[in-house]
PDB file of C-alpha atoms in Angstrom:
ATOM      1  CA  MET A1191       0.325  -0.133  -0.173  1.00  0.00           C
ATOM      2  CA  THR A1192       1.264   3.150  -1.200  1.00  0.00           C
ATOM      3  CA  ARG A1193       2.439   5.767   1.776  1.00  0.00           C
ATOM      4  CA  THR A1194       1.502   9.103   1.515  1.00  0.00           C
ATOM      5  CA  PRO A1195       3.994  11.010   4.061  1.00  0.00           C
ATOM      6  CA  ALA A1196       2.511  14.564   6.085  1.00  0.00           C
ATOM      7  CA  LEU A1197       5.186  15.715   4.661  1.00  0.00           C
ATOM      8  CA  LEU A1198       3.907  16.079   1.036  1.00  0.00           C
ATOM      9  CA  LEU A1199       0.450  17.389   2.215  1.00  0.00           C
ATOM     10  CA  ALA A1200       1.705  19.963   4.089  1.00  0.00           C
ATOM     11  CA  ALA A1201       3.875  21.490   1.251  1.00  0.00           C
ATOM     12  CA  LEU A1202       0.663  21.095  -0.600  1.00  0.00           C
ATOM     13  CA  ALA A1203      -1.566  22.910   1.972  1.00  0.00           C
ATOM     14  CA  ALA A1204       1.777  25.764   2.557  1.00  0.00           C
ATOM     15  CA  ALA A1205       1.838  26.497  -1.665  1.00  0.00           C
ATOM     16  CA  LEU A1206      -1.522  26.496  -1.735  1.00  0.00           C
ATOM     17  CA  ALA A1207      -1.484  29.542   1.394  1.00  0.00           C
ATOM     18  CA  LEU A1208       0.801  31.524   0.150  1.00  0.00           C
ATOM     19  CA  PRO A1209       1.470  34.244  -2.874  1.00  0.00           C
ATOM     20  CA  ALA A1210       3.003  33.147  -5.748  1.00  0.00           C
ATOM     21  CA  ALA A1211       6.429  34.997  -6.994  1.00  0.00           C
ATOM     22  CA  ALA A1212       7.679  34.728  -9.850  1.00  0.00           C
ATOM     23  CA  GLN A1213      11.244  32.823 -10.053  1.00  0.00           C
ATOM     24  CA  SER A1214      13.735  33.490 -12.797  1.00  0.00           C
ATOM     25  CA  ARG A1215      13.752  31.456 -15.355  1.00  0.00           C
ATOM     26  CA  GLY A1216      17.594  29.602 -16.658  1.00  0.00           C
ATOM     27  CA  ASP A1217      18.508  29.788 -13.058  1.00  0.00           C
ATOM     28  CA  TRP A1218      19.672  26.339 -11.796  1.00  0.00           C
ATOM     29  CA  THR A1219      20.881  25.172  -8.476  1.00  0.00           C
ATOM     30  CA  LEU A1220      22.765  22.875  -6.444  1.00  0.00           C
ATOM     31  CA  GLY A1221      22.044  21.150  -3.279  1.00  0.00           C
ATOM     32  CA  LEU A1222      23.903  19.232  -1.178  1.00  0.00           C
ATOM     33  CA  GLY A1223      22.506  16.599   1.540  1.00  0.00           C
ATOM     34  CA  ALA A1224      21.676  13.075   3.080  1.00  0.00           C
ATOM     35  CA  HIS A1225      18.988  11.438   2.762  1.00  0.00           C
ATOM     36  CA  ASN A1226      17.377   8.423   3.785  1.00  0.00           C
ATOM     37  CA  VAL A1227      16.095   5.471   1.580  1.00  0.00           C
ATOM     38  CA  ASP A1228      13.001   3.923   3.548  1.00  0.00           C
ATOM     39  CA  PRO A1229      11.260   0.503   1.906  1.00  0.00           C
ATOM     40  CA  LYS A1230       8.010   0.008   2.877  1.00  0.00           C
ATOM     41  CA  SER A1231       7.364  -2.362   5.373  1.00  0.00           C
ATOM     42  CA  ASP A1232       6.194  -5.522   3.545  1.00  0.00           C
ATOM     43  CA  ASN A1233       8.835  -6.119   0.284  1.00  0.00           C
ATOM     44  CA  GLY A1234       6.648  -9.890  -1.033  1.00  0.00           C
ATOM     45  CA  SER A1235       7.005 -12.934  -1.018  1.00  0.00           C
ATOM     46  CA  LEU A1236       9.094 -15.241  -2.703  1.00  0.00           C
ATOM     47  CA  ASP A1237       8.832 -18.794  -4.339  1.00  0.00           C
ATOM     48  CA  ALA A1238      12.375 -20.779  -4.177  1.00  0.00           C
ATOM     49  CA  THR A1239      10.365 -24.144  -5.376  1.00  0.00           C
ATOM     50  CA  ALA A1240      12.815 -24.818  -7.669  1.00  0.00           C
ATOM     51  CA  LEU A1241      15.490 -24.317  -5.468  1.00  0.00           C
ATOM     52  CA  GLY A1242      14.154 -27.291  -3.499  1.00  0.00           C
ATOM     53  CA  LEU A1243      12.884 -24.472  -0.272  1.00  0.00           C
ATOM     54  CA  GLY A1244       9.662 -23.956  -0.977  1.00  0.00           C
ATOM     55  CA  PRO A1245       7.800 -20.700  -1.071  1.00  0.00           C
ATOM     56  CA  LEU A1246       9.184 -18.210   1.567  1.00  0.00           C
ATOM     57  CA  PRO A1247       8.059 -16.044   4.131  1.00  0.00           C
ATOM     58  CA  PRO A1248       8.204 -12.008   3.283  1.00  0.00           C
ATOM     59  CA  THR A1249      10.821 -10.097   2.413  1.00  0.00           C
ATOM     60  CA  GLU A1250      11.509  -7.450   4.170  1.00  0.00           C
ATOM     61  CA  VAL A1251      14.457  -4.577   2.410  1.00  0.00           C
ATOM     62  CA  GLY A1252      16.405  -2.082   5.400  1.00  0.00           C
ATOM     63  CA  SER A1253      16.980   1.349   5.077  1.00  0.00           C
ATOM     64  CA  SER A1254      19.783   3.196   3.845  1.00  0.00           C
ATOM     65  CA  VAL A1255      21.163   6.781   4.684  1.00  0.00           C
ATOM     66  CA  ARG A1256      24.061   8.170   1.522  1.00  0.00           C
ATOM     67  CA  PRO A1257      24.486  11.959   1.288  1.00  0.00           C
ATOM     68  CA  THR A1258      22.984  12.762  -2.536  1.00  0.00           C
ATOM     69  CA  ILE A1259      23.156  15.645  -4.906  1.00  0.00           C
ATOM     70  CA  THR A1260      20.858  17.806  -6.643  1.00  0.00           C
ATOM     71  CA  ALA A1261      20.731  20.004  -9.403  1.00  0.00           C
ATOM     72  CA  GLU A1262      17.650  21.755 -10.891  1.00  0.00           C
ATOM     73  CA  TYR A1263      17.444  23.672 -14.381  1.00  0.00           C
ATOM     74  CA  PHE A1264      14.448  26.405 -14.258  1.00  0.00           C
ATOM     75  CA  ILE A1265      13.183  25.402 -17.814  1.00  0.00           C
ATOM     76  CA  ARG A1266      10.121  28.537 -17.343  1.00  0.00           C
ATOM     77  CA  ASP A1267       9.449  31.014 -14.075  1.00  0.00           C
ATOM     78  CA  ASN A1268       8.697  27.999 -11.129  1.00  0.00           C
ATOM     79  CA  LEU A1269       9.760  25.505 -13.261  1.00  0.00           C
ATOM     80  CA  GLY A1270      12.698  23.402 -13.178  1.00  0.00           C
ATOM     81  CA  ILE A1271      13.434  19.926 -14.508  1.00  0.00           C
ATOM     82  CA  GLU A1272      16.133  18.732 -11.739  1.00  0.00           C
ATOM     83  CA  VAL A1273      18.716  15.729 -11.391  1.00  0.00           C
ATOM     84  CA  LEU A1274      19.100  13.441  -8.840  1.00  0.00           C
ATOM     85  CA  ALA A1275      22.381  11.217  -7.713  1.00  0.00           C
ATOM     86  CA  ALA A1276      23.161   9.871  -4.898  1.00  0.00           C
ATOM     87  CA  LEU A1277      26.755   7.712  -3.368  1.00  0.00           C
ATOM     88  CA  PRO A1278      25.325   3.859  -3.522  1.00  0.00           C
ATOM     89  CA  PHE A1279      22.929   2.995  -0.784  1.00  0.00           C
ATOM     90  CA  GLN A1280      23.817  -0.618   0.782  1.00  0.00           C
ATOM     91  CA  HIS A1281      20.339  -2.513   2.187  1.00  0.00           C
ATOM     92  CA  ASP A1282      20.157  -5.641   4.240  1.00  0.00           C
ATOM     93  CA  ILE A1283      17.578  -8.413   2.346  1.00  0.00           C
ATOM     94  CA  GLU A1284      15.988 -10.522   5.539  1.00  0.00           C
ATOM     95  CA  ILE A1285      13.159 -12.909   5.499  1.00  0.00           C
ATOM     96  CA  ARG A1286      10.877 -13.080   8.373  1.00  0.00           C
ATOM     97  CA  GLY A1287      11.702 -15.712  10.827  1.00  0.00           C
ATOM     98  CA  VAL A1288      14.186 -16.349   8.566  1.00  0.00           C
ATOM     99  CA  GLY A1289      16.539 -13.464   9.377  1.00  0.00           C
ATOM    100  CA  LYS A1290      19.209 -11.811   7.100  1.00  0.00           C
ATOM    101  CA  VAL A1291      20.305 -13.830   3.860  1.00  0.00           C
ATOM    102  CA  GLY A1292      21.682 -11.171   1.567  1.00  0.00           C
ATOM    103  CA  SER A1293      21.984  -8.159   0.545  1.00  0.00           C
ATOM    104  CA  THR A1294      22.283  -5.126  -2.015  1.00  0.00           C
ATOM    105  CA  LYS A1295      23.484  -1.748  -3.462  1.00  0.00           C
ATOM    106  CA  HIS A1296      21.739   0.282  -5.336  1.00  0.00           C
ATOM    107  CA  LEU A1297      22.079   3.474  -7.558  1.00  0.00           C
ATOM    108  CA  PRO A1298      18.026   5.119  -8.022  1.00  0.00           C
ATOM    109  CA  PRO A1299      18.429   8.227 -10.568  1.00  0.00           C
ATOM    110  CA  THR A1300      15.276  10.319  -9.947  1.00  0.00           C
ATOM    111  CA  PHE A1301      14.624  12.862 -12.878  1.00  0.00           C
ATOM    112  CA  SER A1302      11.662  15.052 -11.984  1.00  0.00           C
ATOM    113  CA  LEU A1303       9.796  18.254 -12.865  1.00  0.00           C
ATOM    114  CA  GLN A1304       8.815  20.639 -10.146  1.00  0.00           C
ATOM    115  CA  TYR A1305       7.024  23.339  -9.628  1.00  0.00           C
ATOM    116  CA  HIS A1306       8.605  25.802  -6.790  1.00  0.00           C
ATOM    117  CA  PHE A1307       5.473  28.114  -5.101  1.00  0.00           C
ATOM    118  CA  ALA A1308       8.276  31.153  -4.783  1.00  0.00           C
ATOM    119  CA  ASN A1309       6.143  33.548  -2.472  1.00  0.00           C
ATOM    120  CA  ALA A1310       7.098  36.708  -0.430  1.00  0.00           C
ATOM    121  CA  SER A1311       8.507  35.064   3.029  1.00  0.00           C
ATOM    122  CA  LYS A1312      11.244  32.982   3.412  1.00  0.00           C
ATOM    123  CA  ALA A1313       9.743  29.184   3.293  1.00  0.00           C
ATOM    124  CA  THR A1314       8.692  27.996  -0.887  1.00  0.00           C
ATOM    125  CA  PRO A1315       6.989  24.888  -0.662  1.00  0.00           C
ATOM    126  CA  PHE A1316       7.128  22.790  -4.215  1.00  0.00           C
ATOM    127  CA  VAL A1317       6.240  19.771  -6.017  1.00  0.00           C
ATOM    128  CA  GLY A1318       6.925  17.375  -8.519  1.00  0.00           C
ATOM    129  CA  VAL A1319       6.604  14.292 -10.513  1.00  0.00           C
ATOM    130  CA  GLY A1320       9.530  12.049 -12.444  1.00  0.00           C
ATOM    131  CA  LEU A1321      10.973   9.303 -13.367  1.00  0.00           C
ATOM    132  CA  ASN A1322      13.260   6.455 -11.164  1.00  0.00           C
ATOM    133  CA  TYR A1323      15.449   4.529 -12.595  1.00  0.00           C
ATOM    134  CA  THR A1324      17.183   1.632 -10.242  1.00  0.00           C
ATOM    135  CA  THR A1325      20.445  -0.217 -10.696  1.00  0.00           C
ATOM    136  CA  PHE A1326      21.299  -3.168  -8.450  1.00  0.00           C
ATOM    137  CA  PHE A1327      24.736  -4.320  -7.936  1.00  0.00           C
ATOM    138  CA  SER A1328      27.106  -6.417  -5.528  1.00  0.00           C
ATOM    139  CA  GLU A1329      24.309  -8.790  -4.230  1.00  0.00           C
ATOM    140  CA  GLU A1330      25.343 -11.183  -1.950  1.00  0.00           C
ATOM    141  CA  THR A1331      23.730 -14.125  -0.017  1.00  0.00           C
ATOM    142  CA  THR A1332      23.964 -14.830   3.717  1.00  0.00           C
ATOM    143  CA  GLY A1333      22.241 -17.223   6.143  1.00  0.00           C
ATOM    144  CA  ALA A1334      19.544 -19.841   4.566  1.00  0.00           C
ATOM    145  CA  LEU A1335      21.022 -18.431   0.722  1.00  0.00           C
ATOM    146  CA  ALA A1336      24.361 -18.794   1.302  1.00  0.00           C
ATOM    147  CA  GLY A1337      26.063 -19.974  -1.334  1.00  0.00           C
ATOM    148  CA  THR A1338      23.475 -19.084  -4.105  1.00  0.00           C
ATOM    149  CA  GLU A1339      23.988 -16.018  -6.111  1.00  0.00           C
ATOM    150  CA  LEU A1340      21.004 -13.460  -5.958  1.00  0.00           C
ATOM    151  CA  SER A1341      20.300 -10.419  -8.827  1.00  0.00           C
ATOM    152  CA  LEU A1342      18.017  -7.977  -9.127  1.00  0.00           C
ATOM    153  CA  ASP A1343      16.782  -7.077 -12.129  1.00  0.00           C
ATOM    154  CA  ASP A1344      16.987  -3.091 -12.933  1.00  0.00           C
ATOM    155  CA  SER A1345      13.834  -1.126 -12.547  1.00  0.00           C
ATOM    156  CA  TRP A1346      12.017   1.908 -13.680  1.00  0.00           C
ATOM    157  CA  GLY A1347       8.938   3.531 -12.194  1.00  0.00           C
ATOM    158  CA  LEU A1348       7.047   6.843 -12.055  1.00  0.00           C
ATOM    159  CA  ALA A1349       8.365   9.474  -8.460  1.00  0.00           C
ATOM    160  CA  ALA A1350       7.349  11.764  -6.506  1.00  0.00           C
ATOM    161  CA  HIS A1351       9.269  14.944  -4.701  1.00  0.00           C
ATOM    162  CA  ALA A1352       7.529  17.739  -1.916  1.00  0.00           C
ATOM    163  CA  GLY A1353       9.259  19.650   0.302  1.00  0.00           C
ATOM    164  CA  ILE A1354      10.549  23.204   1.518  1.00  0.00           C
ATOM    165  CA  ASP A1355      12.845  26.015   1.359  1.00  0.00           C
ATOM    166  CA  PHE A1356      13.740  27.520   4.191  1.00  0.00           C
ATOM    167  CA  ALA A1357      15.794  31.062   2.513  1.00  0.00           C
ATOM    168  CA  VAL A1358      19.509  32.088   4.546  1.00  0.00           C
ATOM    169  CA  GLY A1359      20.579  34.920   2.411  1.00  0.00           C
ATOM    170  CA  GLU A1360      19.752  36.009  -1.339  1.00  0.00           C
ATOM    171  CA  ARG A1361      21.728  32.909  -3.070  1.00  0.00           C
ATOM    172  CA  SER A1362      21.194  29.421  -0.599  1.00  0.00           C
ATOM    173  CA  ALA A1363      18.462  27.826   1.292  1.00  0.00           C
ATOM    174  CA  ILE A1364      18.091  24.749   3.866  1.00  0.00           C
ATOM    175  CA  ARG A1365      15.853  21.839   2.203  1.00  0.00           C
ATOM    176  CA  ILE A1366      13.011  19.437   3.550  1.00  0.00           C
ATOM    177  CA  ASP A1367      11.656  16.769   1.728  1.00  0.00           C
ATOM    178  CA  ALA A1368      10.632  13.743   0.395  1.00  0.00           C
ATOM    179  CA  ARG A1369      10.351  11.636  -2.067  1.00  0.00           C
ATOM    180  CA  TRP A1370       8.544   8.579  -3.476  1.00  0.00           C
ATOM    181  CA  ALA A1371       9.225   6.054  -5.846  1.00  0.00           C
ATOM    182  CA  ASP A1372       7.909   3.358  -7.381  1.00  0.00           C
ATOM    183  CA  ILE A1373      10.596  -0.038  -7.725  1.00  0.00           C
ATOM    184  CA  ASP A1374      10.056  -3.192  -8.567  1.00  0.00           C
ATOM    185  CA  ALA A1375      12.491  -5.557  -8.714  1.00  0.00           C
ATOM    186  CA  ASP A1376      12.628  -9.126 -10.642  1.00  0.00           C
ATOM    187  CA  VAL A1377      14.613 -11.616  -7.684  1.00  0.00           C
ATOM    188  CA  LYS A1378      16.697 -14.444  -9.577  1.00  0.00           C
ATOM    189  CA  VAL A1379      18.591 -17.123  -7.099  1.00  0.00           C
ATOM    190  CA  ASN A1380      21.010 -18.634  -9.303  1.00  0.00           C
ATOM    191  CA  GLY A1381      19.718 -17.212 -12.344  1.00  0.00           C
ATOM    192  CA  VAL A1382      15.938 -18.741 -11.405  1.00  0.00           C
ATOM    193  CA  GLU A1383      13.615 -15.937 -11.026  1.00  0.00           C
ATOM    194  CA  VAL A1384      12.024 -16.645  -7.343  1.00  0.00           C
ATOM    195  CA  GLY A1385       9.550 -13.193  -6.974  1.00  0.00           C
ATOM    196  CA  THR A1386       9.316  -9.640  -7.614  1.00  0.00           C
ATOM    197  CA  ALA A1387      10.901  -6.964  -4.646  1.00  0.00           C
ATOM    198  CA  ASN A1388       8.178  -4.171  -4.071  1.00  0.00           C
ATOM    199  CA  ILE A1389      10.508  -2.247  -2.357  1.00  0.00           C
ATOM    200  CA  ASP A1390       8.294   1.493  -3.362  1.00  0.00           C
ATOM    201  CA  PRO A1391      10.348   3.831  -0.482  1.00  0.00           C
ATOM    202  CA  LEU A1392      10.165   6.936   0.786  1.00  0.00           C
ATOM    203  CA  VAL A1393      13.321   8.733   0.696  1.00  0.00           C
ATOM    204  CA  TYR A1394      13.221  11.431   3.223  1.00  0.00           C
ATOM    205  CA  GLY A1395      15.992  14.124   4.636  1.00  0.00           C
ATOM    206  CA  ALA A1396      17.198  17.817   4.217  1.00  0.00           C
ATOM    207  CA  ALA A1397      19.873  19.939   2.069  1.00  0.00           C
ATOM    208  CA  TRP A1398      21.647  22.804   1.417  1.00  0.00           C
ATOM    209  CA  VAL A1399      20.919  24.359  -1.953  1.00  0.00           C
ATOM    210  CA  LEU A1400      22.613  27.074  -3.470  1.00  0.00           C
ATOM    211  CA  LYS A1401      21.351  29.070  -6.431  1.00  0.00           C
ATOM    212  CA  PHE A1402      23.317  30.435  -9.714  1.00  0.00           C
TER     213      PHE A1402
END
């Protein structure tokens, strides 16, 4: 079930309550921060019958915090295109009642079209929608799956973004934001497909944003 963080609703409500003022076309910003990728609580069940293990209990993918960087270019007043990048996130993979069975790293570049509700105050809410691409690598196994080869296919999915920039001077701001991404990855063990991991994480954190 999709979770909508309170921050998204608060940002939209604040935006609608504030008078709009244009941000300049041609401006761009750079954001440096840290974010937590927090997968939803139930990531689906795997069926390892072909491997002699039978159906497995629900899978749980752990959270991970890493530095992030964003760049946004304003194609029109208030309207920008943003690219998100990060250092590789690393997640433990557990099977409920069994324990840790592996880990994986991933990179989640995300492209978003964003509208900023600029106004006369120091707080500028924004909302955006876009596309996420997630690539998985460095998969390892342990515990019940030790000695097997684990792989997760790459994923394409929709993404949503919302937050608030709090101005600090004329060309910098502190950003508090949250994202949601649709990440579904086919899982293979020893080359045999055993199911799909429905990760669908919330990604939330803070950043220092510089305007150029």
